Amino acid sequence: MNRLNATNPMHEKIVILDFGSQTTQLIGRRVRELNTYCEIVPYNKFPFGDASVKGVILSGSPFSVNDDNAFKTDLEEIRGRYPVLGICYGAQLMASTSGGEVGNHGSREYGRAHLRVQEGRDLLLGNIAQESQVWMSHGDTIVRIPDHFRVIASTEDVAMAAYRIEGEQTWGVQFHPEVFHTEQGTMILDNFLSICGVKKDWTPASFIESTVQELREQLGDDKVILALSGGVDSSVTAVLLNRAIGRNLTCIFVDHGLLRKNEFETVLENYEHLGLNVIGVDAKQHFYEALAGVTDPEQKRKIIGKGFIDTFDREAHKLEDIKWLAQGTIYPDIIESLSITGVTIKSHHNVGGLPEKMNLRLCEPLKLLFKDEVRRIGLELGMQPHLIHRHPFPGPGLGIRILGDITPEKVRMAQEADDIFISNLRSAGLYDQVWQAGAILLPVQSVGVMGDERTYENTIALRAVTSTDAMTADWAHLPYPFLSKVSNEIINKVKGVNRVVYDISSKPPATIEWE
């Protein structure tokens, strides 16, 4: 399989070695926000020989450096060759492997801590306030450092909260500069980028320019078929490819019968305004038949994914000389589909075996971008804000918002409830305050009273979250009068529903979608 990576391979970058921390992706986002390109790679997959690497960040980890199964790698060829910043586990790993001692000696720190920076002209912390709040999350701590390490900051409980290594451009911090609660964390990361000597010129405009050029070079006159979902990611992918190769791009938008109400017609109209070459395919019946009686969520995802394969395979054979399949895959899709531990959180329809089935090469020009970056790229491309700021909608659609088996009647209830919810969010001015929202049809029936009649009907759960990158999310604190209005409207207008509940779970431990 050939994968098209639409980034200039010689564009300077920071490499983040991932040791399994939940905040590794957040480090990447913070670096990108400082206009510096970075890539997250597994802890044991450093890209030696890549001349574009300007610095290295070592992430945290769920393990202790003293665990037998801890993720470890030889840093000798990295330290001294590149500027290095170790965060939490990364700092402890360097101390431990250099002759220091890391252990659990009653100095655990979780949450906010008071950092005191030692006086001096240290390049990493020299312009940081002498006292500030940082965010800690470590059970072990560095209890002894090697002779050539120098402490540059401490907290009340941890004497060696930050250090530098003499003779190297190497630093370690036991707190997390990437998280919001570390008051001057962005400045610390910015200082490290300055140490690395990067130009900090990676912007949406520069991404578009380099990506369009590389797409033209690698695709040439080849024809490309694009799997459109109607969402932000695939739409931005379509416009980017259209700028690069024009009419050699054919977009296919499949109605699998699990879209939002009137979504098929609305999306086709929007794409027409963008000047895209789009084929709309009504495949509702095919998907309904394939999903009949299926209740397992992962099996539903796989059936829907296979349905896309079958549909695209059929449509691709109607076209001539198609060489590439394009998809709107983004970074979180890849991260959630396969972590460095090999544990799948959930499968994504954009990450799988499509090319092998269709014998097409895979083009994923956004696969190293986070959602907020994709939106900035779309606006830079001139796309309308209402298309860019749409809430994320899962590829399997209502298939994973209808718990249990799928039927056309259940789809109708979910669509109508969802339409009422989203329409009210827009009219109340709340839509843009929410990252993602939708209605979930539960496999639960309950007793109700409508007029003089006793009912035994279905339950709708409303889900709305706030987030920045979907890696973590909090439930949206929507006004009670708003929720009351939406509940009443759903119960009064959606036949078959007599109860509405609101989901107040955060991610983690819950996920944004219910399945």
mmCIF file of N, CA, C and O in Angstrom, residues 330-420:
data_model
loop_
_atom_site.group_PDB
_atom_site.id
_atom_site.type_symbol
_atom_site.label_atom_id
_atom_site.label_comp_id
_atom_site.label_asym_id
_atom_site.label_seq_id
_atom_site.Cartn_x
_atom_site.Cartn_y
_atom_site.Cartn_z
ATOM 1 N N ILE A 330 -7.856 12.181 9.937
ATOM 2 C CA ILE A 330 -7.059 13.142 10.688
ATOM 3 C C ILE A 330 -6.332 12.423 11.824
ATOM 4 O O ILE A 330 -6.561 11.242 12.064
ATOM 5 N N TYR A 331 -5.480 13.146 12.511
ATOM 6 C CA TYR A 331 -4.591 12.552 13.508
ATOM 7 C C TYR A 331 -5.324 11.746 14.595
ATOM 8 O O TYR A 331 -4.943 10.608 14.898
ATOM 9 N N PRO A 332 -6.375 12.312 15.235
ATOM 10 C CA PRO A 332 -7.050 11.525 16.283
ATOM 11 C C PRO A 332 -7.620 10.204 15.786
ATOM 12 O O PRO A 332 -7.718 9.243 16.554
ATOM 13 N N ASP A 333 -8.022 10.124 14.493
ATOM 14 C CA ASP A 333 -8.499 8.855 13.941
ATOM 15 C C ASP A 333 -7.425 7.779 14.077
ATOM 16 O O ASP A 333 -7.684 6.652 14.493
ATOM 17 N N ILE A 334 -6.210 8.140 13.694
ATOM 18 C CA ILE A 334 -5.101 7.193 13.713
ATOM 19 C C ILE A 334 -4.707 6.862 15.144
ATOM 20 O O ILE A 334 -4.483 5.703 15.506
ATOM 21 N N ILE A 335 -4.652 7.882 15.992
ATOM 22 C CA ILE A 335 -4.247 7.691 17.381
ATOM 23 C C ILE A 335 -5.210 6.757 18.102
ATOM 24 O O ILE A 335 -4.805 5.838 18.819
ATOM 25 N N GLU A 336 -6.546 6.966 17.916
ATOM 26 C CA GLU A 336 -7.529 6.144 18.625
ATOM 27 C C GLU A 336 -7.636 4.749 18.040
ATOM 28 O O GLU A 336 -8.019 3.806 18.726
ATOM 29 N N SER A 337 -7.298 4.597 16.746
ATOM 30 C CA SER A 337 -7.431 3.287 16.126
ATOM 31 C C SER A 337 -6.328 2.333 16.560
ATOM 32 O O SER A 337 -6.535 1.139 16.684
ATOM 33 N N LEU A 338 -5.132 2.868 16.817
ATOM 34 C CA LEU A 338 -4.052 1.995 17.255
ATOM 35 C C LEU A 338 -3.051 2.796 18.066
ATOM 36 O O LEU A 338 -2.311 3.604 17.522
ATOM 37 N N SER A 339 -3.015 2.570 19.363
ATOM 38 C CA SER A 339 -2.064 3.250 20.220
ATOM 39 C C SER A 339 -0.738 2.517 20.174
ATOM 40 O O SER A 339 -0.610 1.436 19.608
ATOM 41 N N ILE A 340 0.296 3.103 20.819
ATOM 42 C CA ILE A 340 1.599 2.444 20.803
ATOM 43 C C ILE A 340 1.581 1.153 21.596
ATOM 44 O O ILE A 340 2.469 0.318 21.449
ATOM 45 N N THR A 341 0.573 0.976 22.448
ATOM 46 C CA THR A 341 0.453 -0.275 23.192
ATOM 47 C C THR A 341 -0.252 -1.347 22.374
ATOM 48 O O THR A 341 -0.329 -2.491 22.786
ATOM 49 N N GLY A 342 -0.774 -0.960 21.203
ATOM 50 C CA GLY A 342 -1.471 -1.914 20.353
ATOM 51 C C GLY A 342 -2.902 -2.133 20.748
ATOM 52 O O GLY A 342 -3.557 -3.036 20.229
ATOM 53 N N VAL A 343 -3.453 -1.327 21.650
ATOM 54 C CA VAL A 343 -4.821 -1.498 22.112
ATOM 55 C C VAL A 343 -5.744 -0.588 21.322
ATOM 56 O O VAL A 343 -5.574 0.622 21.317
ATOM 57 N N THR A 344 -6.711 -1.154 20.630
ATOM 58 C CA THR A 344 -7.659 -0.372 19.871
ATOM 59 C C THR A 344 -8.741 0.186 20.788
ATOM 60 O O THR A 344 -9.384 -0.562 21.524
ATOM 61 N N ILE A 345 -8.941 1.514 20.769
ATOM 62 C CA ILE A 345 -10.028 2.122 21.522
ATOM 63 C C ILE A 345 -11.330 1.899 20.762
ATOM 64 O O ILE A 345 -12.322 1.441 21.294
ATOM 65 N N LYS A 346 -11.331 2.230 19.489
ATOM 66 C CA LYS A 346 -12.463 1.927 18.622
ATOM 67 C C LYS A 346 -11.984 2.047 17.191
ATOM 68 O O LYS A 346 -11.068 2.797 16.881
ATOM 69 N N SER A 347 -12.581 1.303 16.286
ATOM 70 C CA SER A 347 -12.162 1.364 14.896
ATOM 71 C C SER A 347 -12.797 2.559 14.210
ATOM 72 O O SER A 347 -13.891 2.977 14.552
ATOM 73 N N HIS A 348 -12.074 3.114 13.264
ATOM 74 C CA HIS A 348 -12.591 4.228 12.474
ATOM 75 C C HIS A 348 -12.748 3.767 11.035
ATOM 76 O O HIS A 348 -11.882 3.085 10.494
ATOM 77 N N HIS A 349 -13.835 4.201 10.393
ATOM 78 C CA HIS A 349 -14.054 3.765 9.014
ATOM 79 C C HIS A 349 -13.006 4.353 8.090
ATOM 80 O O HIS A 349 -12.785 3.865 6.996
ATOM 81 N N ASN A 350 -12.302 5.412 8.511
ATOM 82 C CA ASN A 350 -11.254 5.997 7.684
ATOM 83 C C ASN A 350 -9.918 5.287 7.851
ATOM 84 O O ASN A 350 -8.963 5.606 7.176
ATOM 85 N N VAL A 351 -9.809 4.369 8.800
ATOM 86 C CA VAL A 351 -8.547 3.718 9.074
ATOM 87 C C VAL A 351 -8.759 2.219 8.953
ATOM 88 O O VAL A 351 -9.236 1.570 9.853
ATOM 89 N N GLY A 352 -8.410 1.668 7.826
ATOM 90 C CA GLY A 352 -8.674 0.250 7.664
ATOM 91 C C GLY A 352 -8.244 -0.268 6.309
ATOM 92 O O GLY A 352 -7.344 0.258 5.685
ATOM 93 N N GLY A 353 -8.944 -1.301 5.823
ATOM 94 C CA GLY A 353 -8.477 -2.041 4.668
ATOM 95 C C GLY A 353 -9.072 -1.643 3.343
ATOM 96 O O GLY A 353 -9.150 -2.463 2.442
ATOM 97 N N LEU A 354 -9.521 -0.412 3.194
ATOM 98 C CA LEU A 354 -10.170 -0.008 1.963
ATOM 99 C C LEU A 354 -9.285 -0.164 0.731
ATOM 100 O O LEU A 354 -9.695 -0.731 -0.270
ATOM 101 N N PRO A 355 -8.036 0.326 0.745
ATOM 102 C CA PRO A 355 -7.229 0.259 -0.470
ATOM 103 C C PRO A 355 -6.945 -1.164 -0.949
ATOM 104 O O PRO A 355 -6.898 -1.412 -2.142
ATOM 105 N N GLU A 356 -6.709 -2.115 -0.020
ATOM 106 C CA GLU A 356 -6.417 -3.473 -0.448
ATOM 107 C C GLU A 356 -7.577 -4.057 -1.251
ATOM 108 O O GLU A 356 -7.397 -4.729 -2.258
ATOM 109 N N LYS A 357 -8.792 -3.778 -0.807
ATOM 110 C CA LYS A 357 -9.971 -4.291 -1.486
ATOM 111 C C LYS A 357 -10.104 -3.693 -2.879
ATOM 112 O O LYS A 357 -10.452 -4.380 -3.838
ATOM 113 N N MET A 358 -9.797 -2.387 -2.989
ATOM 114 C CA MET A 358 -10.065 -1.686 -4.240
ATOM 115 C C MET A 358 -8.839 -1.558 -5.134
ATOM 116 O O MET A 358 -8.919 -1.044 -6.237
ATOM 117 N N ASN A 359 -7.674 -2.000 -4.627
ATOM 118 C CA ASN A 359 -6.436 -1.914 -5.382
ATOM 119 C C ASN A 359 -6.119 -0.470 -5.777
ATOM 120 O O ASN A 359 -5.691 -0.186 -6.890
ATOM 121 N N LEU A 360 -6.340 0.434 -4.860
ATOM 122 C CA LEU A 360 -6.038 1.850 -5.074
ATOM 123 C C LEU A 360 -5.020 2.306 -4.047
ATOM 124 O O LEU A 360 -4.966 1.806 -2.933
ATOM 125 N N ARG A 361 -4.207 3.277 -4.438
ATOM 126 C CA ARG A 361 -3.291 3.889 -3.486
ATOM 127 C C ARG A 361 -4.061 4.894 -2.633
ATOM 128 O O ARG A 361 -5.032 5.485 -3.069
ATOM 129 N N LEU A 362 -3.593 5.066 -1.394
ATOM 130 C CA LEU A 362 -4.332 5.862 -0.422
ATOM 131 C C LEU A 362 -3.734 7.258 -0.278
ATOM 132 O O LEU A 362 -2.534 7.413 -0.082
ATOM 133 N N CYS A 363 -4.600 8.251 -0.344
ATOM 134 C CA CYS A 363 -4.212 9.658 -0.219
ATOM 135 C C CYS A 363 -4.918 10.255 0.993
ATOM 136 O O CYS A 363 -6.148 10.325 1.022
ATOM 137 N N GLU A 364 -4.155 10.669 2.000
ATOM 138 C CA GLU A 364 -4.716 11.219 3.241
ATOM 139 C C GLU A 364 -3.977 12.513 3.601
ATOM 140 O O GLU A 364 -3.171 12.551 4.526
ATOM 141 N N PRO A 365 -4.236 13.588 2.907
ATOM 142 C CA PRO A 365 -3.443 14.812 3.099
ATOM 143 C C PRO A 365 -3.612 15.491 4.446
ATOM 144 O O PRO A 365 -2.820 16.361 4.794
ATOM 145 N N LEU A 366 -4.631 15.115 5.225
ATOM 146 C CA LEU A 366 -4.850 15.745 6.532
ATOM 147 C C LEU A 366 -4.499 14.826 7.688
ATOM 148 O O LEU A 366 -4.774 15.151 8.847
ATOM 149 N N LYS A 367 -3.878 13.706 7.433
ATOM 150 C CA LYS A 367 -3.759 12.669 8.456
ATOM 151 C C LYS A 367 -2.855 13.049 9.627
ATOM 152 O O LYS A 367 -2.853 12.362 10.642
ATOM 153 N N LEU A 368 -2.098 14.125 9.506
ATOM 154 C CA LEU A 368 -1.252 14.568 10.610
ATOM 155 C C LEU A 368 -1.766 15.844 11.253
ATOM 156 O O LEU A 368 -1.041 16.516 11.990
ATOM 157 N N LEU A 369 -3.034 16.190 10.989
ATOM 158 C CA LEU A 369 -3.605 17.414 11.542
ATOM 159 C C LEU A 369 -4.659 17.092 12.601
ATOM 160 O O LEU A 369 -5.376 16.107 12.507
ATOM 161 N N PHE A 370 -4.758 17.968 13.588
ATOM 162 C CA PHE A 370 -5.836 17.896 14.560
ATOM 163 C C PHE A 370 -7.048 18.650 14.008
ATOM 164 O O PHE A 370 -6.941 19.446 13.077
ATOM 165 N N LYS A 371 -8.215 18.407 14.625
ATOM 166 C CA LYS A 371 -9.464 18.963 14.105
ATOM 167 C C LYS A 371 -9.426 20.490 14.016
ATOM 168 O O LYS A 371 -9.868 21.069 13.021
ATOM 169 N N ASP A 372 -8.911 21.148 15.050
ATOM 170 C CA ASP A 372 -8.893 22.611 15.018
ATOM 171 C C ASP A 372 -7.983 23.120 13.915
ATOM 172 O O ASP A 372 -8.245 24.167 13.306
ATOM 173 N N GLU A 373 -6.913 22.376 13.609
ATOM 174 C CA GLU A 373 -6.035 22.763 12.504
ATOM 175 C C GLU A 373 -6.742 22.582 11.167
ATOM 176 O O GLU A 373 -6.585 23.403 10.256
ATOM 177 N N VAL A 374 -7.520 21.516 11.035
ATOM 178 C CA VAL A 374 -8.278 21.289 9.797
ATOM 179 C C VAL A 374 -9.225 22.458 9.551
ATOM 180 O O VAL A 374 -9.365 22.933 8.420
ATOM 181 N N ARG A 375 -9.867 22.923 10.608
ATOM 182 C CA ARG A 375 -10.790 24.053 10.457
ATOM 183 C C ARG A 375 -10.050 25.311 9.996
ATOM 184 O O ARG A 375 -10.542 26.055 9.153
ATOM 185 N N ARG A 376 -8.873 25.554 10.550
ATOM 186 C CA ARG A 376 -8.104 26.729 10.126
ATOM 187 C C ARG A 376 -7.680 26.609 8.669
ATOM 188 O O ARG A 376 -7.677 27.591 7.930
ATOM 189 N N ILE A 377 -7.328 25.380 8.262
ATOM 190 C CA ILE A 377 -6.972 25.154 6.855
ATOM 191 C C ILE A 377 -8.174 25.455 5.964
ATOM 192 O O ILE A 377 -8.055 26.096 4.916
ATOM 193 N N GLY A 378 -9.367 24.979 6.368
ATOM 194 C CA GLY A 378 -10.570 25.205 5.577
ATOM 195 C C GLY A 378 -10.882 26.684 5.410
ATOM 196 O O GLY A 378 -11.224 27.145 4.309
ATOM 197 N N LEU A 379 -10.767 27.452 6.494
ATOM 198 C CA LEU A 379 -11.020 28.892 6.401
ATOM 199 C C LEU A 379 -9.993 29.565 5.503
ATOM 200 O O LEU A 379 -10.324 30.462 4.717
ATOM 201 N N GLU A 380 -8.743 29.119 5.591
ATOM 202 C CA GLU A 380 -7.686 29.681 4.737
ATOM 203 C C GLU A 380 -7.953 29.353 3.265
ATOM 204 O O GLU A 380 -7.592 30.133 2.366
ATOM 205 N N LEU A 381 -8.603 28.222 3.006
ATOM 206 C CA LEU A 381 -8.965 27.836 1.638
ATOM 207 C C LEU A 381 -10.162 28.622 1.109
ATOM 208 O O LEU A 381 -10.534 28.480 -0.053
ATOM 209 N N GLY A 382 -10.795 29.420 1.968
ATOM 210 C CA GLY A 382 -11.930 30.231 1.552
ATOM 211 C C GLY A 382 -13.275 29.572 1.710
ATOM 212 O O GLY A 382 -14.278 30.067 1.183
ATOM 213 N N MET A 383 -13.344 28.460 2.458
ATOM 214 C CA MET A 383 -14.618 27.782 2.672
ATOM 215 C C MET A 383 -15.495 28.590 3.621
ATOM 216 O O MET A 383 -14.992 29.312 4.495
ATOM 217 N N GLN A 384 -16.797 28.459 3.471
ATOM 218 C CA GLN A 384 -17.730 29.221 4.288
ATOM 219 C C GLN A 384 -17.678 28.759 5.751
ATOM 220 O O GLN A 384 -17.590 27.563 6.025
ATOM 221 N N PRO A 385 -17.733 29.706 6.697
ATOM 222 C CA PRO A 385 -17.641 29.350 8.118
ATOM 223 C C PRO A 385 -18.678 28.318 8.561
ATOM 224 O O PRO A 385 -18.387 27.481 9.417
ATOM 225 N N HIS A 386 -19.905 28.362 7.993
ATOM 226 C CA HIS A 386 -20.926 27.416 8.453
ATOM 227 C C HIS A 386 -20.579 25.979 8.071
ATOM 228 O O HIS A 386 -21.039 25.028 8.712
ATOM 229 N N LEU A 387 -19.731 25.802 7.038
ATOM 230 C CA LEU A 387 -19.269 24.459 6.686
ATOM 231 C C LEU A 387 -18.111 24.025 7.581
ATOM 232 O O LEU A 387 -17.993 22.854 7.937
ATOM 233 N N ILE A 388 -17.275 24.975 7.956
ATOM 234 C CA ILE A 388 -16.076 24.677 8.727
ATOM 235 C C ILE A 388 -16.398 24.424 10.193
ATOM 236 O O ILE A 388 -15.780 23.587 10.851
ATOM 237 N N HIS A 389 -17.364 25.148 10.717
ATOM 238 C CA HIS A 389 -17.645 25.067 12.144
ATOM 239 C C HIS A 389 -18.785 24.108 12.470
ATOM 240 O O HIS A 389 -19.368 24.185 13.558
ATOM 241 N N ARG A 390 -19.103 23.220 11.542
ATOM 242 C CA ARG A 390 -20.094 22.190 11.842
ATOM 243 C C ARG A 390 -19.548 21.238 12.890
ATOM 244 O O ARG A 390 -18.357 20.948 12.944
ATOM 245 N N HIS A 391 -20.446 20.761 13.730
ATOM 246 C CA HIS A 391 -20.039 19.765 14.720
ATOM 247 C C HIS A 391 -19.537 18.501 14.025
ATOM 248 O O HIS A 391 -20.034 18.131 12.950
ATOM 249 N N PRO A 392 -18.579 17.808 14.623
ATOM 250 C CA PRO A 392 -18.184 16.497 14.092
ATOM 251 C C PRO A 392 -19.389 15.549 14.079
ATOM 252 O O PRO A 392 -20.253 15.614 14.951
ATOM 253 N N PHE A 393 -19.414 14.704 13.065
ATOM 254 C CA PHE A 393 -20.467 13.693 12.958
ATOM 255 C C PHE A 393 -19.785 12.385 12.590
ATOM 256 O O PHE A 393 -18.999 12.342 11.635
ATOM 257 N N PRO A 394 -20.021 11.311 13.325
ATOM 258 C CA PRO A 394 -19.274 10.062 13.091
ATOM 259 C C PRO A 394 -19.568 9.464 11.725
ATOM 260 O O PRO A 394 -20.689 9.570 11.209
ATOM 261 N N GLY A 395 -18.553 8.820 11.148
ATOM 262 C CA GLY A 395 -18.738 8.172 9.856
ATOM 263 C C GLY A 395 -19.881 7.166 9.855
ATOM 264 O O GLY A 395 -20.681 7.143 8.918
ATOM 265 N N PRO A 396 -20.012 6.333 10.893
ATOM 266 C CA PRO A 396 -21.144 5.400 10.941
ATOM 267 C C PRO A 396 -22.471 6.086 11.210
ATOM 268 O O PRO A 396 -23.518 5.428 11.246
ATOM 269 N N GLY A 397 -22.438 7.406 11.422
ATOM 270 C CA GLY A 397 -23.666 8.179 11.578
ATOM 271 C C GLY A 397 -24.533 7.722 12.725
ATOM 272 O O GLY A 397 -24.048 7.356 13.803
ATOM 273 N N LEU A 398 -25.836 7.714 12.479
ATOM 274 C CA LEU A 398 -26.787 7.318 13.521
ATOM 275 C C LEU A 398 -26.691 5.837 13.863
ATOM 276 O O LEU A 398 -27.302 5.384 14.826
ATOM 277 N N GLY A 399 -25.906 5.105 13.081
ATOM 278 C CA GLY A 399 -25.708 3.689 13.379
ATOM 279 C C GLY A 399 -25.115 3.458 14.750
ATOM 280 O O GLY A 399 -25.341 2.405 15.360
ATOM 281 N N ILE A 400 -24.346 4.429 15.264
ATOM 282 C CA ILE A 400 -23.794 4.293 16.609
ATOM 283 C C ILE A 400 -24.479 5.252 17.583
ATOM 284 O O ILE A 400 -24.030 5.413 18.722
ATOM 285 N N ARG A 401 -25.560 5.898 17.131
ATOM 286 C CA ARG A 401 -26.382 6.700 18.037
ATOM 287 C C ARG A 401 -27.756 6.065 18.241
ATOM 288 O O ARG A 401 -28.593 6.617 18.933
ATOM 289 N N ILE A 402 -27.956 4.930 17.607
ATOM 290 C CA ILE A 402 -29.126 4.099 17.864
ATOM 291 C C ILE A 402 -28.597 2.839 18.539
ATOM 292 O O ILE A 402 -27.991 1.981 17.894
ATOM 293 N N LEU A 403 -28.751 2.748 19.830
ATOM 294 C CA LEU A 403 -28.222 1.607 20.564
ATOM 295 C C LEU A 403 -29.107 0.389 20.298
ATOM 296 O O LEU A 403 -30.330 0.467 20.372
ATOM 297 N N GLY A 404 -28.447 -0.717 19.977
ATOM 298 C CA GLY A 404 -29.210 -1.904 19.601
ATOM 299 C C GLY A 404 -29.309 -2.015 18.092
ATOM 300 O O GLY A 404 -28.505 -1.442 17.348
ATOM 301 N N ASP A 405 -30.298 -2.763 17.618
ATOM 302 C CA ASP A 405 -30.420 -2.989 16.181
ATOM 303 C C ASP A 405 -30.968 -1.754 15.471
ATOM 304 O O ASP A 405 -31.570 -0.867 16.087
ATOM 305 N N ILE A 406 -30.740 -1.715 14.159
ATOM 306 C CA ILE A 406 -31.132 -0.573 13.328
ATOM 307 C C ILE A 406 -32.361 -0.926 12.503
ATOM 308 O O ILE A 406 -32.397 -1.973 11.850
ATOM 309 N N THR A 407 -33.357 -0.050 12.541
ATOM 310 C CA THR A 407 -34.522 -0.186 11.662
ATOM 311 C C THR A 407 -34.849 1.194 11.103
ATOM 312 O O THR A 407 -34.496 2.218 11.718
ATOM 313 N N PRO A 408 -35.512 1.272 9.949
ATOM 314 C CA PRO A 408 -35.903 2.578 9.407
ATOM 315 C C PRO A 408 -36.737 3.396 10.387
ATOM 316 O O PRO A 408 -36.595 4.623 10.445
ATOM 317 N N GLU A 409 -37.583 2.762 11.183
ATOM 318 C CA GLU A 409 -38.403 3.484 12.144
ATOM 319 C C GLU A 409 -37.548 4.100 13.245
ATOM 320 O O GLU A 409 -37.776 5.246 13.656
ATOM 321 N N LYS A 410 -36.561 3.369 13.710
ATOM 322 C CA LYS A 410 -35.659 3.920 14.713
ATOM 323 C C LYS A 410 -34.834 5.074 14.137
ATOM 324 O O LYS A 410 -34.570 6.066 14.825
ATOM 325 N N VAL A 411 -34.423 4.939 12.891
ATOM 326 C CA VAL A 411 -33.679 6.024 12.229
ATOM 327 C C VAL A 411 -34.533 7.277 12.176
ATOM 328 O O VAL A 411 -34.058 8.392 12.426
ATOM 329 N N ARG A 412 -35.828 7.121 11.844
ATOM 330 C CA ARG A 412 -36.730 8.278 11.790
ATOM 331 C C ARG A 412 -36.785 8.993 13.138
ATOM 332 O O ARG A 412 -36.666 10.224 13.200
ATOM 333 N N MET A 413 -36.954 8.231 14.219
ATOM 334 C CA MET A 413 -37.028 8.860 15.541
ATOM 335 C C MET A 413 -35.733 9.579 15.893
ATOM 336 O O MET A 413 -35.748 10.711 16.399
ATOM 337 N N ALA A 414 -34.595 8.929 15.625
ATOM 338 C CA ALA A 414 -33.304 9.540 15.943
ATOM 339 C C ALA A 414 -33.069 10.797 15.114
ATOM 340 O O ALA A 414 -32.578 11.813 15.618
ATOM 341 N N GLN A 415 -33.429 10.747 13.823
ATOM 342 C CA GLN A 415 -33.252 11.912 12.955
ATOM 343 C C GLN A 415 -34.101 13.090 13.408
ATOM 344 O O GLN A 415 -33.620 14.232 13.477
ATOM 345 N N GLU A 416 -35.348 12.833 13.722
ATOM 346 C CA GLU A 416 -36.238 13.928 14.106
ATOM 347 C C GLU A 416 -35.830 14.530 15.444
ATOM 348 O O GLU A 416 -35.831 15.760 15.606
ATOM 349 N N ALA A 417 -35.449 13.700 16.396
ATOM 350 C CA ALA A 417 -35.011 14.212 17.692
ATOM 351 C C ALA A 417 -33.722 15.009 17.548
ATOM 352 O O ALA A 417 -33.564 16.096 18.131
ATOM 353 N N ASP A 418 -32.802 14.488 16.759
ATOM 354 C CA ASP A 418 -31.537 15.172 16.524
ATOM 355 C C ASP A 418 -31.764 16.522 15.845
ATOM 356 O O ASP A 418 -31.144 17.533 16.201
ATOM 357 N N ASP A 419 -32.651 16.554 14.864
ATOM 358 C CA ASP A 419 -32.940 17.797 14.138
ATOM 359 C C ASP A 419 -33.512 18.865 15.073
ATOM 360 O O ASP A 419 -33.139 20.043 14.998
ATOM 361 N N ILE A 420 -34.379 18.462 15.965
ATOM 362 C CA ILE A 420 -34.943 19.410 16.939
ATOM 363 C C ILE A 420 -33.843 19.943 17.857
ATOM 364 O O ILE A 420 -33.763 21.145 18.130
#
